Short mmCIF file of C-alpha atoms in Angstrom, two decimals:
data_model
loop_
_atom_site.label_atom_id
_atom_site.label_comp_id
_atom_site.label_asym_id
_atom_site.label_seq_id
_atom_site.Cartn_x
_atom_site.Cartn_y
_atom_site.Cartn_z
CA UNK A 58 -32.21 -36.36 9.81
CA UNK A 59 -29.07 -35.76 7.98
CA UNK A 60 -29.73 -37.64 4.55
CA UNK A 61 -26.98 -38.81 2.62
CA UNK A 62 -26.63 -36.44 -0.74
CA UNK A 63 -26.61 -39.31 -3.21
CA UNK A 64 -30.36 -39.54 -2.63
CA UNK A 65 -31.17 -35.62 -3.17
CA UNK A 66 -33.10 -35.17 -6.11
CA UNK A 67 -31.42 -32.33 -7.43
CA UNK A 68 -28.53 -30.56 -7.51
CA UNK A 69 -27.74 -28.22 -4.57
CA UNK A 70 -25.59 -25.31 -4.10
CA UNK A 71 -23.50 -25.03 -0.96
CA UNK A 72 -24.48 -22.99 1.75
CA UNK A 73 -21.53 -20.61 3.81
CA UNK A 74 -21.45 -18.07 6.03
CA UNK A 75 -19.39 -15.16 6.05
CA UNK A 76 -18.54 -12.27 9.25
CA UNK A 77 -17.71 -8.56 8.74
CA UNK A 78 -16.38 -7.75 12.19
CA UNK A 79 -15.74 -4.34 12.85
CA UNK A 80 -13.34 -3.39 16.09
CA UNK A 81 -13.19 -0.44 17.27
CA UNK A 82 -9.91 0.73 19.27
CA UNK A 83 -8.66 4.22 20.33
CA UNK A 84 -7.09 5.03 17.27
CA UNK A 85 -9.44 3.23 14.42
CA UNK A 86 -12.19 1.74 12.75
CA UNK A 87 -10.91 -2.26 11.62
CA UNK A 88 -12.12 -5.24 10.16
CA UNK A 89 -10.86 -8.81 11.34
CA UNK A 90 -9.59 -10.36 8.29
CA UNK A 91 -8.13 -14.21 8.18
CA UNK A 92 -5.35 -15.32 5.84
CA UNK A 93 -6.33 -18.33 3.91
CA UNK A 94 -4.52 -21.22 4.01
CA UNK A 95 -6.07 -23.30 1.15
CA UNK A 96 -7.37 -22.80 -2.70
CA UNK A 97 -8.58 -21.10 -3.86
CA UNK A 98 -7.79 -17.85 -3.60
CA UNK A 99 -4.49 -19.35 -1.04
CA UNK A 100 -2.72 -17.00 1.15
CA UNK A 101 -5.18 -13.73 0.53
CA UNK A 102 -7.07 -11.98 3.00
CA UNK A 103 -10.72 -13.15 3.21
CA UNK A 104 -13.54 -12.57 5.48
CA UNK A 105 -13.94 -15.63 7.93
CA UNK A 106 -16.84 -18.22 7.50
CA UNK A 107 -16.98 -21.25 6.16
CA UNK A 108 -19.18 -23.85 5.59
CA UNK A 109 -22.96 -24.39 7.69
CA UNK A 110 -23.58 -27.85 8.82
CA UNK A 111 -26.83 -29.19 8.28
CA UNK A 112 -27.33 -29.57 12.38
CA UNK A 113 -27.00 -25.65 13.40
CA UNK A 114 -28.74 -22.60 12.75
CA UNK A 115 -27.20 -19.91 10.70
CA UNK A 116 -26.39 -18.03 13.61
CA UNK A 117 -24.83 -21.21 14.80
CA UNK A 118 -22.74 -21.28 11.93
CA UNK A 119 -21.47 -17.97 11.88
CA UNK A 120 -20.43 -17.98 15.77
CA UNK A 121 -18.51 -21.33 15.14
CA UNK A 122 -16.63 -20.18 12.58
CA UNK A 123 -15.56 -16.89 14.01
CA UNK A 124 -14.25 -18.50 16.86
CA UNK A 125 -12.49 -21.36 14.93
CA UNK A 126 -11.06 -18.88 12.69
CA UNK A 127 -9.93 -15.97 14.70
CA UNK A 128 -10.94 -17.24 18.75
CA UNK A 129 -13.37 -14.00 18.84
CA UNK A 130 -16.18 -14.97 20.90
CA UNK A 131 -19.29 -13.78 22.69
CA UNK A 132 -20.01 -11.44 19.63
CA UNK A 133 -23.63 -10.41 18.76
CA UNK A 134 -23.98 -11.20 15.01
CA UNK A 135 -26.28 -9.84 12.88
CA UNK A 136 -27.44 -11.13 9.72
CA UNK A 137 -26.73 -8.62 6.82
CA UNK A 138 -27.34 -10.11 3.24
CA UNK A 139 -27.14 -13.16 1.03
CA UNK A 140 -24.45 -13.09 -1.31
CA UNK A 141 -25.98 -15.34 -3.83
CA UNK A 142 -24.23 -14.67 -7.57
CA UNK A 143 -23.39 -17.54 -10.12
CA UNK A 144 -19.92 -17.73 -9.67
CA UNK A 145 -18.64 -16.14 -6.71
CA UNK A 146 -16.66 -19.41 -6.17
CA UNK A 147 -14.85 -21.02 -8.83
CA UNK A 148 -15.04 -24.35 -7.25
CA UNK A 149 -19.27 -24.56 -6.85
CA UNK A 150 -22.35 -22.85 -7.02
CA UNK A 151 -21.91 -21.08 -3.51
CA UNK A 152 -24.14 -19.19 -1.79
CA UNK A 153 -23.22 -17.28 1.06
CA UNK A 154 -25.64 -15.39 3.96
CA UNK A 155 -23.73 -13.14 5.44
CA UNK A 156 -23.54 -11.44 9.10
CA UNK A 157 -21.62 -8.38 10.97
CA UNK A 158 -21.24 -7.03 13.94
CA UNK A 159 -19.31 -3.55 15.90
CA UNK A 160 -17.82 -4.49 18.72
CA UNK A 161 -14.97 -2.83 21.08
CA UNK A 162 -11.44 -4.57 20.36
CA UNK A 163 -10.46 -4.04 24.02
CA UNK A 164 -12.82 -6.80 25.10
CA UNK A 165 -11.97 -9.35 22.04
CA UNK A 166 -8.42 -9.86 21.92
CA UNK A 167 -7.31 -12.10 19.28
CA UNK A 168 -4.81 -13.81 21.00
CA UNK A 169 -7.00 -16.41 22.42
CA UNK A 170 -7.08 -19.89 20.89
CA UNK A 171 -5.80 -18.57 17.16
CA UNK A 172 -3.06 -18.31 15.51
CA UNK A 173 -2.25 -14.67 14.84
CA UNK A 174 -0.17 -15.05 12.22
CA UNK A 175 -3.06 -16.14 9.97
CA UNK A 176 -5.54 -13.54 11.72
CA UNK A 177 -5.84 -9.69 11.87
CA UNK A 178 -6.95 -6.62 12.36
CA UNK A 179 -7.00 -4.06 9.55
CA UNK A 180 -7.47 -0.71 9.14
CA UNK A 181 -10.15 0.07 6.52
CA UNK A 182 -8.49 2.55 4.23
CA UNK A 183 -7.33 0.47 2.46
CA UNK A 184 -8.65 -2.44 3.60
CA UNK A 185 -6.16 -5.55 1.35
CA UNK A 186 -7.64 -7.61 -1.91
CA UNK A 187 -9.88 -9.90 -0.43
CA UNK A 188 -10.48 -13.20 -1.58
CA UNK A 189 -14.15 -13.78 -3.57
CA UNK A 190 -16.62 -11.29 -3.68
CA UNK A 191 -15.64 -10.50 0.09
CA UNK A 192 -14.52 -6.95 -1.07
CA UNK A 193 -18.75 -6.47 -1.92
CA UNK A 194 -19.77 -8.30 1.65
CA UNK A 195 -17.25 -5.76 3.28
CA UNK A 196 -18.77 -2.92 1.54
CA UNK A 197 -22.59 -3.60 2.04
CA UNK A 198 -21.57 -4.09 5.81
CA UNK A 199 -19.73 -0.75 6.19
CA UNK A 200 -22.70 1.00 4.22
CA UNK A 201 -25.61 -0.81 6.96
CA UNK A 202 -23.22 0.08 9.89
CA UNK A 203 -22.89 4.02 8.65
CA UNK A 204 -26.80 4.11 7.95
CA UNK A 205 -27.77 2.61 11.30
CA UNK A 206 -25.43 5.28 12.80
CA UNK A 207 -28.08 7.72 11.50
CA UNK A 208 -30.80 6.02 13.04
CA UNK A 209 -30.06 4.12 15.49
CA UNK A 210 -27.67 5.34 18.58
CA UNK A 211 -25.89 1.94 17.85
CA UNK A 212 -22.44 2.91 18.85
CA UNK A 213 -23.31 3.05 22.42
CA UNK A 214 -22.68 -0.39 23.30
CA UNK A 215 -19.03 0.10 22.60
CA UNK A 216 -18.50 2.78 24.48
CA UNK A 217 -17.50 2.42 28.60
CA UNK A 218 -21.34 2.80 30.75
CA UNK A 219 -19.99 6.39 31.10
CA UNK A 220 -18.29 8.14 28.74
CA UNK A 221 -17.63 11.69 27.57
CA UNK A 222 -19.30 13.86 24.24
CA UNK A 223 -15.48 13.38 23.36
CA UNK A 224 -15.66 9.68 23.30
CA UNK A 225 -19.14 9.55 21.52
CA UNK A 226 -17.93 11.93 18.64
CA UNK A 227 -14.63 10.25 18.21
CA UNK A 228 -16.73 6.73 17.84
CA UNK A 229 -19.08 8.87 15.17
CA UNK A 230 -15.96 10.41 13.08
CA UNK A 231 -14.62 7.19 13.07
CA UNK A 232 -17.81 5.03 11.38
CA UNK A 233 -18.87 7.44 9.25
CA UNK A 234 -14.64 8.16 8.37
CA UNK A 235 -14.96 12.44 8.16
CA UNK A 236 -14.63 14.34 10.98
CA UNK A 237 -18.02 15.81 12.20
CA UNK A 238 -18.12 19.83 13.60
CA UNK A 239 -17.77 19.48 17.36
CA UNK A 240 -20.88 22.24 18.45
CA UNK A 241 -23.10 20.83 15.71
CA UNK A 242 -22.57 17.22 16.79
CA UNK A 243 -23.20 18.29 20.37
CA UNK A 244 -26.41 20.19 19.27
CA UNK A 245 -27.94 17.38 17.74
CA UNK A 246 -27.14 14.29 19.83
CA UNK A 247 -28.47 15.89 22.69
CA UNK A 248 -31.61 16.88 21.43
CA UNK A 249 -32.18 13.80 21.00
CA UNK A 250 -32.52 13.21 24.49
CA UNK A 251 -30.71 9.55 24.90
CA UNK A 252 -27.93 10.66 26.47
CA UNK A 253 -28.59 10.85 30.66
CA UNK A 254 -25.85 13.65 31.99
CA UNK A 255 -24.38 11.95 35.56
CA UNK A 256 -23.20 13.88 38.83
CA UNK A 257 -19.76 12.79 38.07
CA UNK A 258 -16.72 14.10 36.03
CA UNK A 259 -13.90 12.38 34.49
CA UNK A 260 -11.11 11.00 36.71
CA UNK A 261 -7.56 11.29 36.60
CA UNK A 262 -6.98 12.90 33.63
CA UNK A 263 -4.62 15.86 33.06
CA UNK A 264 -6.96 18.11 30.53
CA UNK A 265 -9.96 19.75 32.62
CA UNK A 266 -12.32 16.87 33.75
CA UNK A 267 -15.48 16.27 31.23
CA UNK A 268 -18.70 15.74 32.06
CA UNK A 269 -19.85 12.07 31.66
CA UNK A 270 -23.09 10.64 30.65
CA UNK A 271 -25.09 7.76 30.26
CA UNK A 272 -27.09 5.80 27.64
CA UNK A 273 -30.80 5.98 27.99
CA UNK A 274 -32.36 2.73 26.97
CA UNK A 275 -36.02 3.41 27.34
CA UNK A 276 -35.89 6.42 25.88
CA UNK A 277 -33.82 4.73 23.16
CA UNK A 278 -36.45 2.42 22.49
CA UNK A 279 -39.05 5.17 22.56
CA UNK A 280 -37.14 6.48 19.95
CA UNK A 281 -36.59 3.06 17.52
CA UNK A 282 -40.90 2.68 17.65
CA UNK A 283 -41.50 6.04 16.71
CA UNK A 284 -38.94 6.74 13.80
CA UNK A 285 -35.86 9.28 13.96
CA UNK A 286 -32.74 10.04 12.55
CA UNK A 287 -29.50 12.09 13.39
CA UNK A 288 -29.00 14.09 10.25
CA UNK A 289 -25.22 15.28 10.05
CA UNK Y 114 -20.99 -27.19 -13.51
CA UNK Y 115 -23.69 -29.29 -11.75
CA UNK Y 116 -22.03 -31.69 -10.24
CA UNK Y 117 -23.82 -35.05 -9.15
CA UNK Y 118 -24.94 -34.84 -5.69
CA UNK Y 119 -23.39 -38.25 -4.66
CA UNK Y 120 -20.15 -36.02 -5.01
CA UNK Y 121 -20.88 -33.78 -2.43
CA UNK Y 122 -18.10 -34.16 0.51
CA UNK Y 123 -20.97 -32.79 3.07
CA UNK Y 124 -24.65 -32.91 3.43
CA UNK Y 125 -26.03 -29.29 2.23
CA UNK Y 126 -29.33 -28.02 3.66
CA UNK Y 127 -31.76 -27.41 0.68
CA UNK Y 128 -31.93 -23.90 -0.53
CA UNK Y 129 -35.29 -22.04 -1.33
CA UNK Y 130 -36.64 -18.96 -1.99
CA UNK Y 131 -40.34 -17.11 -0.56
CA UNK Y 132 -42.10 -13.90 -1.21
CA UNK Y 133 -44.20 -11.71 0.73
CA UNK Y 134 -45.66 -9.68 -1.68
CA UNK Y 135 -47.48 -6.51 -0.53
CA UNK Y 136 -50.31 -5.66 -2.89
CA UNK Y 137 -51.89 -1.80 -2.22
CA UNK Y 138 -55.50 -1.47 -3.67
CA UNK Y 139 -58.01 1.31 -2.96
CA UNK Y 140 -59.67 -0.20 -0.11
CA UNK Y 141 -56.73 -1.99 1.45
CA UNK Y 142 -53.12 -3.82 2.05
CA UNK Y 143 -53.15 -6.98 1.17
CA UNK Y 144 -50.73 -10.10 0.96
CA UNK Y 145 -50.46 -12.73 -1.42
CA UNK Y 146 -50.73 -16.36 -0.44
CA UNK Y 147 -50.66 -19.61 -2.96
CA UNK Y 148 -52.62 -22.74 -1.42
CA UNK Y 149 -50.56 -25.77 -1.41
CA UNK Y 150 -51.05 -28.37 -3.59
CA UNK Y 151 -48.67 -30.93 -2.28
CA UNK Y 152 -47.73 -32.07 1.13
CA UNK Y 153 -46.30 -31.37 3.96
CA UNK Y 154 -49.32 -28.60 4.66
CA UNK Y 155 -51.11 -29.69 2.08
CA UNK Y 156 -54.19 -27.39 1.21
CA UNK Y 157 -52.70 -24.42 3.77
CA UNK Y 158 -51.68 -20.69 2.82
CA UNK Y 159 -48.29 -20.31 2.10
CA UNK Y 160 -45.87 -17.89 0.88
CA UNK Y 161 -45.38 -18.42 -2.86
CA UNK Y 162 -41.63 -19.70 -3.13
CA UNK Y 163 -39.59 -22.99 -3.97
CA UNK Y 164 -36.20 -24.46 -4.58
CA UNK Y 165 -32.99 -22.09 -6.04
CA UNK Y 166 -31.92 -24.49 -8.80
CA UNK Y 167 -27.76 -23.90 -9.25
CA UNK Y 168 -27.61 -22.60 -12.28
CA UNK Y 169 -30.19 -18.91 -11.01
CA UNK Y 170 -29.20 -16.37 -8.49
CA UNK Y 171 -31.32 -15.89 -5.74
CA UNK Y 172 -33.33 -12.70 -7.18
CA UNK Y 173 -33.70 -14.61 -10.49
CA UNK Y 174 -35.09 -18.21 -8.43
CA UNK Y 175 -37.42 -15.74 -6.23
CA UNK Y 176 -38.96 -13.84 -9.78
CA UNK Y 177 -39.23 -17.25 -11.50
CA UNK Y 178 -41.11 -19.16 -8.42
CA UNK Y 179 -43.50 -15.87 -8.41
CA UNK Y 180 -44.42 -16.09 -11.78
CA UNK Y 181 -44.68 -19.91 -11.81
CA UNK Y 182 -47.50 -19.39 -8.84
CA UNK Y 183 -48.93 -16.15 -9.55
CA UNK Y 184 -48.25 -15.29 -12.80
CA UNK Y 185 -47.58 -12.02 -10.87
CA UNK Y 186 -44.07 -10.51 -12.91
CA UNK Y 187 -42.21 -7.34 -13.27
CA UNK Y 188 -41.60 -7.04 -9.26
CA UNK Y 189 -39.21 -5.14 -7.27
CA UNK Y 190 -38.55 -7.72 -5.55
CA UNK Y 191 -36.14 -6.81 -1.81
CA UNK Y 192 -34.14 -9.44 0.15
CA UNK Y 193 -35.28 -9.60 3.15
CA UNK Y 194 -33.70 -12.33 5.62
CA UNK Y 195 -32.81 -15.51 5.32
CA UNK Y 196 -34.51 -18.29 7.63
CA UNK Y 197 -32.80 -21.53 8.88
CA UNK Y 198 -33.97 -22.50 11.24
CA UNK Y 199 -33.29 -26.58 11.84
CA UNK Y 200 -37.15 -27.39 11.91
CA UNK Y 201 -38.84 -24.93 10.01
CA UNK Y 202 -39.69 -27.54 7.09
CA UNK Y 203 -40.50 -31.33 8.34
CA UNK Y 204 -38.77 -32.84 5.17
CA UNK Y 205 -35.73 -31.97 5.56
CA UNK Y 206 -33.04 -29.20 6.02
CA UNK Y 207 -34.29 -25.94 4.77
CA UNK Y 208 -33.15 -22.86 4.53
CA UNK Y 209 -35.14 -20.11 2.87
CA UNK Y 210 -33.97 -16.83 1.37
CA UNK Y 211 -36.77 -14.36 2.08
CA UNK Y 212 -37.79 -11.55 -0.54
CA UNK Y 213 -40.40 -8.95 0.05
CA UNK Y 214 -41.83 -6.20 -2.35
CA UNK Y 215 -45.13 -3.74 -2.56
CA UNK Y 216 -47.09 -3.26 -5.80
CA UNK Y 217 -50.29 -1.35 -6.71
CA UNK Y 218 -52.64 -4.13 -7.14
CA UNK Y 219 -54.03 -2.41 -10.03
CA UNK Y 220 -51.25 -3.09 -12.20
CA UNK Y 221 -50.34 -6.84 -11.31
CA UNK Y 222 -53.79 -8.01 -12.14
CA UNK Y 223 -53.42 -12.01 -10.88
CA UNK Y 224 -55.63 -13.69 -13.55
CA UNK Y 225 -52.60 -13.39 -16.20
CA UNK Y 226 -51.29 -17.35 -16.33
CA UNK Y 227 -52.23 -18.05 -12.81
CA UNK Y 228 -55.07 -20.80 -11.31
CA UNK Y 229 -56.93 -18.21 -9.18
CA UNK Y 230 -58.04 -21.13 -6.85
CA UNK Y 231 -54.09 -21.59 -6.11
CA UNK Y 232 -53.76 -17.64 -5.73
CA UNK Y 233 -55.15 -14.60 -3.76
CA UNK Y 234 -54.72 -11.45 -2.49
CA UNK Y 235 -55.82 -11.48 1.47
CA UNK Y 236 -55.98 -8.61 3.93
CA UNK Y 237 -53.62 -8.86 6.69
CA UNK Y 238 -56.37 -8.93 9.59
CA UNK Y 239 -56.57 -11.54 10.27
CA UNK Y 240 -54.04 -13.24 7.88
CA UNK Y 241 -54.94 -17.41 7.12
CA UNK Y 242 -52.77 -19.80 9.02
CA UNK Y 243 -49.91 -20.28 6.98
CA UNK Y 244 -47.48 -23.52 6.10
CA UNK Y 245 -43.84 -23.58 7.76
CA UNK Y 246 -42.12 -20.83 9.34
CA UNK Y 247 -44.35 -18.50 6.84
CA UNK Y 248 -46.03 -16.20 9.69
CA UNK Y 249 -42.48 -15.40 11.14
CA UNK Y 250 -41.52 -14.38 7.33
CA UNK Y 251 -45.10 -12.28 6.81
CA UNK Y 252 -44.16 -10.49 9.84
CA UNK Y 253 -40.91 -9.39 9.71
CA UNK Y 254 -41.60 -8.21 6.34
CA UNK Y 255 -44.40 -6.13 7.53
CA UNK Y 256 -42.33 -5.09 9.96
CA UNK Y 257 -39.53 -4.10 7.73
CA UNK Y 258 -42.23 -1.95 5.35
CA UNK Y 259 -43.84 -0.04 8.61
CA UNK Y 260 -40.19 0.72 9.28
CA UNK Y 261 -38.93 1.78 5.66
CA UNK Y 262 -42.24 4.07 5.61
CA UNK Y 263 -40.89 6.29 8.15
CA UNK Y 264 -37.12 6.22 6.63
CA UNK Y 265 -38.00 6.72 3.22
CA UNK Y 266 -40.93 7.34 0.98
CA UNK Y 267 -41.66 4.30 -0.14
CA UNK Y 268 -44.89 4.90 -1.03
CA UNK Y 269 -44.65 7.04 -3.67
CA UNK Y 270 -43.95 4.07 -6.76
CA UNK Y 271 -47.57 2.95 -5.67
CA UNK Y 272 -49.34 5.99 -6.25
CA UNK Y 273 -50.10 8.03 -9.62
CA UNK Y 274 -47.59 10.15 -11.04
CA UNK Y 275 -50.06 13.06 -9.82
CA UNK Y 276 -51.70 12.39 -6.31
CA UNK Y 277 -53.26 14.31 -3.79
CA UNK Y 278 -52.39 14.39 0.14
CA UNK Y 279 -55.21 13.02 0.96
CA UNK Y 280 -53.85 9.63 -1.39
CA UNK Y 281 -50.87 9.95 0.21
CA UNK Y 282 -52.00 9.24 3.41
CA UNK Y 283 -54.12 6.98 2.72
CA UNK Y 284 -51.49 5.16 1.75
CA UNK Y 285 -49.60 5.90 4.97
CA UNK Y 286 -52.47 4.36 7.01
CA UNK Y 287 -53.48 1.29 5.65
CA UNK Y 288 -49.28 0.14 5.42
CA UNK Y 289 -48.88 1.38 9.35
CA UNK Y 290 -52.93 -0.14 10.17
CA UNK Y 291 -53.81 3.30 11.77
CA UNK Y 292 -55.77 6.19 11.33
CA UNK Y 293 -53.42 9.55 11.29
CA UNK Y 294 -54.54 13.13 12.06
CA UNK Y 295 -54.58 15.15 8.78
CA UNK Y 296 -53.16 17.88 10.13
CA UNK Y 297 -50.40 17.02 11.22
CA UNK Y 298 -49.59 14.61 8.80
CA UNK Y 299 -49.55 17.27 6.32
CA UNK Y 300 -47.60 18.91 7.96
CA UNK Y 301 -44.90 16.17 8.25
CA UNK Y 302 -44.87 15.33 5.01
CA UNK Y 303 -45.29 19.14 3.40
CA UNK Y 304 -41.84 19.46 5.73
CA UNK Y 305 -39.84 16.80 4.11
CA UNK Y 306 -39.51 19.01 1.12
CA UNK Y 307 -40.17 15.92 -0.71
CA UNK Y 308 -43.13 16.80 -2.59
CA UNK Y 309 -44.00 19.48 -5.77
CA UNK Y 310 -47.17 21.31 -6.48
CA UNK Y 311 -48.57 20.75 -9.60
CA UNK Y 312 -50.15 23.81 -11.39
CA UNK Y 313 -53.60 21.48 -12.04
CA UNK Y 314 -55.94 20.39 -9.34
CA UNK Y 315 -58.22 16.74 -9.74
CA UNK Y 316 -60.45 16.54 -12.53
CA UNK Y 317 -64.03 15.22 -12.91
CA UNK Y 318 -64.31 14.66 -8.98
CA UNK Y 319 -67.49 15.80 -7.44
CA UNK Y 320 -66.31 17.30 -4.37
CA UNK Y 321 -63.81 19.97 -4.28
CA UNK Y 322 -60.93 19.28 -6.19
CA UNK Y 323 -57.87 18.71 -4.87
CA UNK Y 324 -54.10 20.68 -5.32
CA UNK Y 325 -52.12 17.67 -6.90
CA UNK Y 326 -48.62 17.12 -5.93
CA UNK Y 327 -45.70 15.22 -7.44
CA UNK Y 328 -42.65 13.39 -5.98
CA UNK Y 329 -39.60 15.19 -6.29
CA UNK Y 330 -37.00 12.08 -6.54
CA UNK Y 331 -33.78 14.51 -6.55
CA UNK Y 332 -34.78 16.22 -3.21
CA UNK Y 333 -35.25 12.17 -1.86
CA UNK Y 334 -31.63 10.89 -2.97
CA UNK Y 335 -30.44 14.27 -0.71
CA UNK Y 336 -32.52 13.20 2.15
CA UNK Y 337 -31.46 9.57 1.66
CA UNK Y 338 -28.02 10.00 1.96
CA UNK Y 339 -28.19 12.58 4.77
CA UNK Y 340 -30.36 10.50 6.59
CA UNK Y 341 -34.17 11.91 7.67
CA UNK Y 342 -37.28 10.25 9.34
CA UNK Y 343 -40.74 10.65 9.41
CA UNK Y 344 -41.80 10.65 12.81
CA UNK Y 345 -45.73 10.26 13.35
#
């Protein structure tokens, strides 16, 4: 089912998609930015995507050109907006649907299967000119990721199974880019009651061992069906 | 800048638009559905929508194919997700760029321009069986309005510049399909800081009139940006 375009009866734009991945190392919050090779727009920073192919899903798409692009892989996308303005491409009507995702850089090196001279991680302030309206993609993204931080306890996935208040506030300060009062912060995330304290401490470390917890995922859930926030 | 189809390098998938439109009237929540003139579904509920044509953006295709099939206008409309899956439409690839809005049925009467055998408002239960993917599309955008309800106060654009808690509520119930307990609801909602007494109570009602409130849209921006929830 893949009919040849001389027969469509109209004229129809062309359908992309485009990631925002954010990594999250030690030190920062980044964005995986490709270099492109072609016009237009050659040799500036852009978001990477591409073209969807009749046969695959969106998701599909997205997925396939992350890893073509940059070799990131095993990534849960999610969709974030449909770019779809007149003439955000100056060779066609374009119209682009969007996707990001948070994940920990530790586990996604680039390295694999790209060519790291024409991929990278940036910081975001200031993230480089980006090529199209990438610049407003980027932005929407970083606005949904810093408002789902207020309702949803998303940055747990990225953090190791245990980790310490330390770990969860540095991952906070670093979304949301201001640091956050370190007896408030405590105060209010565990009143919320997702966090599961464990018999263990830290290990190894030279400071005075922390107390680790847990994510609670049912009570997490709980949570999402019934409505809350974490107001800072 | 149309250019012929037979130029295209690629097979696109087809780009269209659909609407769930939310409709609020005294009694109930209601969608709106179009009956299909043409095959495939011929006859069936569907969303109202159609084909972006290259030369609109995606909010102006989505207005235009509502008016075309309504004659509803002057919506807010929201993007809500955008669908592609490979099969959702028999005829070929389709993908569809969601939009969703809620209006106070009062002032979108449907008889303006529209064949009222092609259009109606229905209550969502039990909703008609409806054409394509159009149930998954219904459903995530009720979803997506029981879920903005307890973020933000959506409601308030439906009601009267002056309403009563008692309106309010109502309002609350019929978009979340459950009774809530006045009390406590109240309560909630008095909390939020969200709404101001009015120095005049209801007029020409027989039973005892009601304090009036307003919304207080300066007091919601500071919520909005801090983040806040209304849990029920």
């Amino acid at each position: 089912m893949v009919p040849d375009p001389a027969t469509y009866p109209y004229a129809r734009p062309a359908l992309t998609v485009d990631c925002v991945l954010f990594g999250l190392d030690a030190e920062d919050l980044k964005v995986l930015l490709i270099r492109r090779k072609l016009p237009p727009f050659q040799d500036q920073w852009a978001l990477p995507g591409g073209f969807v192919r009749v046969a695959e899903t969106l998701d599909q798409a997205a997925l396939r050109e992350l890893r073509e692009e940059t070799g990131v892989e095993d990534v849960f996308l999610e969709q974030l907006y449909t770019f779809g303005e007149i003439d955000r491409d100056p060779r066609d009507r374009v119209v682009s649907v969007a996707y990001y995702a948070l994940i920990n850089l530790e586990d996604h090196p680039l390295e694999a299967g790209t060519d790291a001279s024409q991929a990278g991680w940036f910081p975001l302030d200031p993230v480089p000119a980006l090529a199209f309206d990438h610049r407003s993609i980027f932005t929407l993204a970083l606005g949904r990721l810093q408002g789902k931080l207020r309702y949803e306890p998303i940055g747990f996935e990225l953090l190791p199974a245990k980790f310490t208040l330390t770990q969860l506030q540095g991952l906070y300060e670093k979304v949301l880019g201001q640091p956050l009062d370190k007896r408030n912060f405590r105060k209010k995330i565990l009143k919320m009651n997702v966090l599961v304290p464990l018999a263990e401490k830290q290990q190894n470390v030279r400071h005075r061992a922390a107390q680790l917890y847990r994510f609670d995922e049912a009570r997490y859930q709980q949570l999402r069906e019934k409505g809350f926030s974490f107001e800072l």
